[in-house]
Coordinates of C-alpha atoms in Angstrom, one line a residue:
X1 CA 173.3 96.9 127.6
X2 CA 169.7 97.8 128.5
X3 CA 167.4 95.1 129.8
X4 CA 164.1 94.2 128.1
X5 CA 162.1 96.1 130.7
X6 CA 164.0 99.2 129.9
X7 CA 163.5 98.7 126.1
X8 CA 159.7 98.2 126.6
X9 CA 159.2 101.2 128.8
X10 CA 157.4 103.9 126.8
X11 CA 159.8 106.6 127.9
X12 CA 162.6 104.9 125.9
X13 CA 160.5 104.5 122.7
X14 CA 161.4 106.6 119.7
X15 CA 158.9 109.4 118.8
X16 CA 157.4 107.5 115.8
X17 CA 156.5 104.5 118.0
X18 CA 154.9 106.8 120.6
X19 CA 152.8 108.5 117.9
X20 CA 151.7 105.1 116.5
X21 CA 150.7 103.9 120.0
X22 CA 148.7 107.0 120.7
X23 CA 147.0 107.3 117.3
X24 CA 146.8 103.9 115.7
X25 CA 145.9 101.7 118.6
X26 CA 142.8 103.7 119.7
X27 CA 141.7 103.9 116.0
X28 CA 142.0 100.1 115.6
X29 CA 140.1 99.6 118.8
X30 CA 137.3 102.0 117.7
X31 CA 137.1 100.2 114.4
X32 CA 136.8 96.8 116.0
X33 CA 134.2 98.0 118.4
X34 CA 132.3 99.7 115.6
X35 CA 132.2 96.5 113.6
X36 CA 130.9 94.6 116.6
X37 CA 128.2 97.2 117.2
X38 CA 127.1 97.1 113.5
X39 CA 126.9 93.3 113.7
X40 CA 124.8 93.5 116.9
X41 CA 122.5 96.1 115.3
X42 CA 122.1 93.9 112.2
X43 CA 121.1 91.0 114.4
X44 CA 118.6 93.1 116.3
X45 CA 117.2 94.4 113.0
X46 CA 116.7 90.9 111.8
X47 CA 114.9 89.9 115.0
X48 CA 112.7 93.0 114.7
X49 CA 111.9 92.2 111.1
X50 CA 110.8 88.6 112.1
X51 CA 108.8 90.1 115.0
X52 CA 107.1 92.5 112.7
X53 CA 106.2 89.7 110.3
X54 CA 104.8 87.6 113.2
X55 CA 102.8 90.6 114.4
X56 CA 101.3 91.1 110.9
X57 CA 100.3 87.4 110.9
X58 CA 98.9 87.7 114.3
X59 CA 96.9 90.8 113.2
X60 CA 95.4 88.7 110.3
X61 CA 94.6 85.8 112.7
X62 CA 92.9 88.2 115.1
X63 CA 90.9 89.7 112.3
X64 CA 89.7 86.2 111.3
X65 CA 88.8 85.6 115.0
X66 CA 86.8 88.8 115.0
X67 CA 85.0 87.8 111.8
X68 CA 84.2 84.4 113.2
X69 CA 82.6 86.2 116.3
X70 CA 80.4 88.3 114.0
X71 CA 79.5 85.2 112.0
X72 CA 78.6 83.4 115.3
X73 CA 76.4 86.2 116.3
X74 CA 74.6 86.3 112.9
X75 CA 74.2 82.6 112.9
X76 CA 72.8 82.6 116.4
X77 CA 70.2 85.3 115.5
X78 CA 69.3 83.3 112.4
X79 CA 68.7 80.1 114.4
X80 CA 66.8 82.0 117.1
X81 CA 64.5 83.4 114.4
X82 CA 63.9 79.7 113.4
X83 CA 65.6 80.3 110.0
X84 CA 62.7 82.6 108.9
X85 CA 64.7 85.8 109.0
X86 CA 66.8 87.4 106.3
X87 CA 69.8 85.3 105.2
X88 CA 71.6 88.3 103.8
X89 CA 73.4 89.4 107.0
X90 CA 74.5 85.8 107.7
X91 CA 75.8 85.4 104.1
X92 CA 77.7 88.6 104.4
X93 CA 79.3 87.5 107.7
X94 CA 80.2 84.2 106.1
X95 CA 81.8 86.0 103.1
X96 CA 83.7 88.3 105.4
X97 CA 84.9 85.4 107.5
X98 CA 86.1 83.5 104.4
X99 CA 88.0 86.6 103.2
X100 CA 89.6 87.1 106.6
X101 CA 90.5 83.4 106.8
X102 CA 92.1 83.5 103.4
X103 CA 94.2 86.5 104.3
X104 CA 95.3 84.8 107.5
X105 CA 96.2 81.6 105.8
X106 CA 98.2 83.5 103.1
X107 CA 100.1 85.3 105.8
X108 CA 100.7 82.0 107.7
X109 CA 101.9 80.2 104.6
X110 CA 104.6 82.9 104.2
X111 CA 105.6 82.7 107.9
X112 CA 105.7 78.9 108.5
X113 CA 109.5 78.9 108.6
X114 CA 109.4 81.4 111.4
X115 CA 106.8 79.6 113.5
X116 CA 107.9 77.9 116.7
X117 CA 106.6 74.5 117.9
X118 CA 103.9 76.0 120.0
X119 CA 102.7 78.2 117.2
X120 CA 102.8 75.2 114.8
X121 CA 100.6 73.1 117.1
X122 CA 98.2 76.0 117.6
X123 CA 98.0 76.4 113.8
X124 CA 97.2 72.7 113.4
X125 CA 94.4 73.0 116.0
X126 CA 93.1 76.2 114.3
X127 CA 93.0 74.5 110.9
X128 CA 91.0 71.7 112.5
X129 CA 88.5 74.2 113.7
X130 CA 88.4 75.9 110.3
X131 CA 87.7 72.5 108.7
X132 CA 84.6 72.3 110.9
X133 CA 83.1 75.5 109.6
X134 CA 81.6 74.0 106.5
X135 CA 79.6 71.4 108.5
X136 CA 78.7 74.1 111.0
X137 CA 77.5 76.4 108.3
X138 CA 75.4 73.7 106.7
X139 CA 73.8 73.0 110.0
X140 CA 72.9 76.6 110.4
X141 CA 71.6 77.1 106.9
X142 CA 70.1 73.6 106.5
X143 CA 67.3 71.8 108.2
X144 CA 69.3 70.2 111.0
X145 CA 67.7 70.4 114.5
X146 CA 70.1 72.7 116.3
X147 CA 69.3 75.4 118.8
X148 CA 71.1 78.7 119.3
X149 CA 73.1 77.4 122.4
X150 CA 74.6 74.6 120.3
X151 CA 75.5 77.0 117.6
X152 CA 77.1 79.4 120.1
X153 CA 79.1 76.5 121.6
X154 CA 80.3 75.2 118.3
X155 CA 81.3 78.6 116.9
X156 CA 83.0 79.5 120.2
X157 CA 85.1 76.4 119.9
X158 CA 86.4 77.5 116.5
X159 CA 86.9 81.1 117.8
X160 CA 88.8 79.8 120.8
X161 CA 91.2 77.8 118.6
X162 CA 91.8 80.9 116.5
X163 CA 92.4 83.0 119.7
X164 CA 94.9 80.4 120.9
X165 CA 96.8 80.7 117.6
X166 CA 96.9 84.5 118.0
X167 CA 98.2 84.2 121.5
X168 CA 100.8 81.6 120.5
X169 CA 102.1 84.0 117.8
X170 CA 102.4 86.7 120.4
X171 CA 104.2 84.5 122.9
X172 CA 106.7 83.6 120.2
X173 CA 107.9 87.2 120.1
X174 CA 110.8 87.0 122.5
X175 CA 112.6 90.3 121.7
X176 CA 112.5 92.8 124.6
X177 CA 111.6 95.6 122.2
X178 CA 108.1 94.1 121.5
X179 CA 107.4 92.2 124.8
X180 CA 105.3 95.1 126.1
X181 CA 103.3 95.2 122.9
X182 CA 102.7 91.5 123.0
X183 CA 101.3 91.8 126.6
X184 CA 99.1 94.6 125.6
X185 CA 97.7 92.8 122.6
X186 CA 97.0 89.7 124.7
X187 CA 95.1 91.8 127.2
X188 CA 93.1 93.4 124.5
X189 CA 92.2 90.0 123.0
X190 CA 91.2 88.7 126.4
X191 CA 89.0 91.8 126.9
X192 CA 87.3 91.3 123.5

């Protein structure tokens, strides 16, 4: 009688078993590795999709911040002219800011499930700043005694909150594929 070690030795296997070992085992291994690779790629694609959505939201928030800067400049000029200048440019800037804010809020409403705790806090702070806009605009357009430095300071506070929200959205992107892009966008925002 042969021992178990002799029976398990490949040289003692019948030809059919040798063909199965050479052909089927690598095929099964390749199939398992392929399934794992596809699952990994699906997970990466899901992360990139979420990152793209957050980048789109960030783009809308940055556009709102830019519109607020333009409105700040127009309001400052209007106050510096002692409210005697043309209100048209200021009203246009206000309308553009309102449109940009509505687009940003619509994008944010669709992405609230994807927001992290830091982004949620920044969103609450930004919404507080947006709520101050109506009072600020009435002070600019009304008869309140304000000077251009006060207007610049108050608008800059709202812009700063909006910029913080944009940075928080960028920091939330943790995938290596978009980290460089997030750093570049933060640097561009800081430069502006």
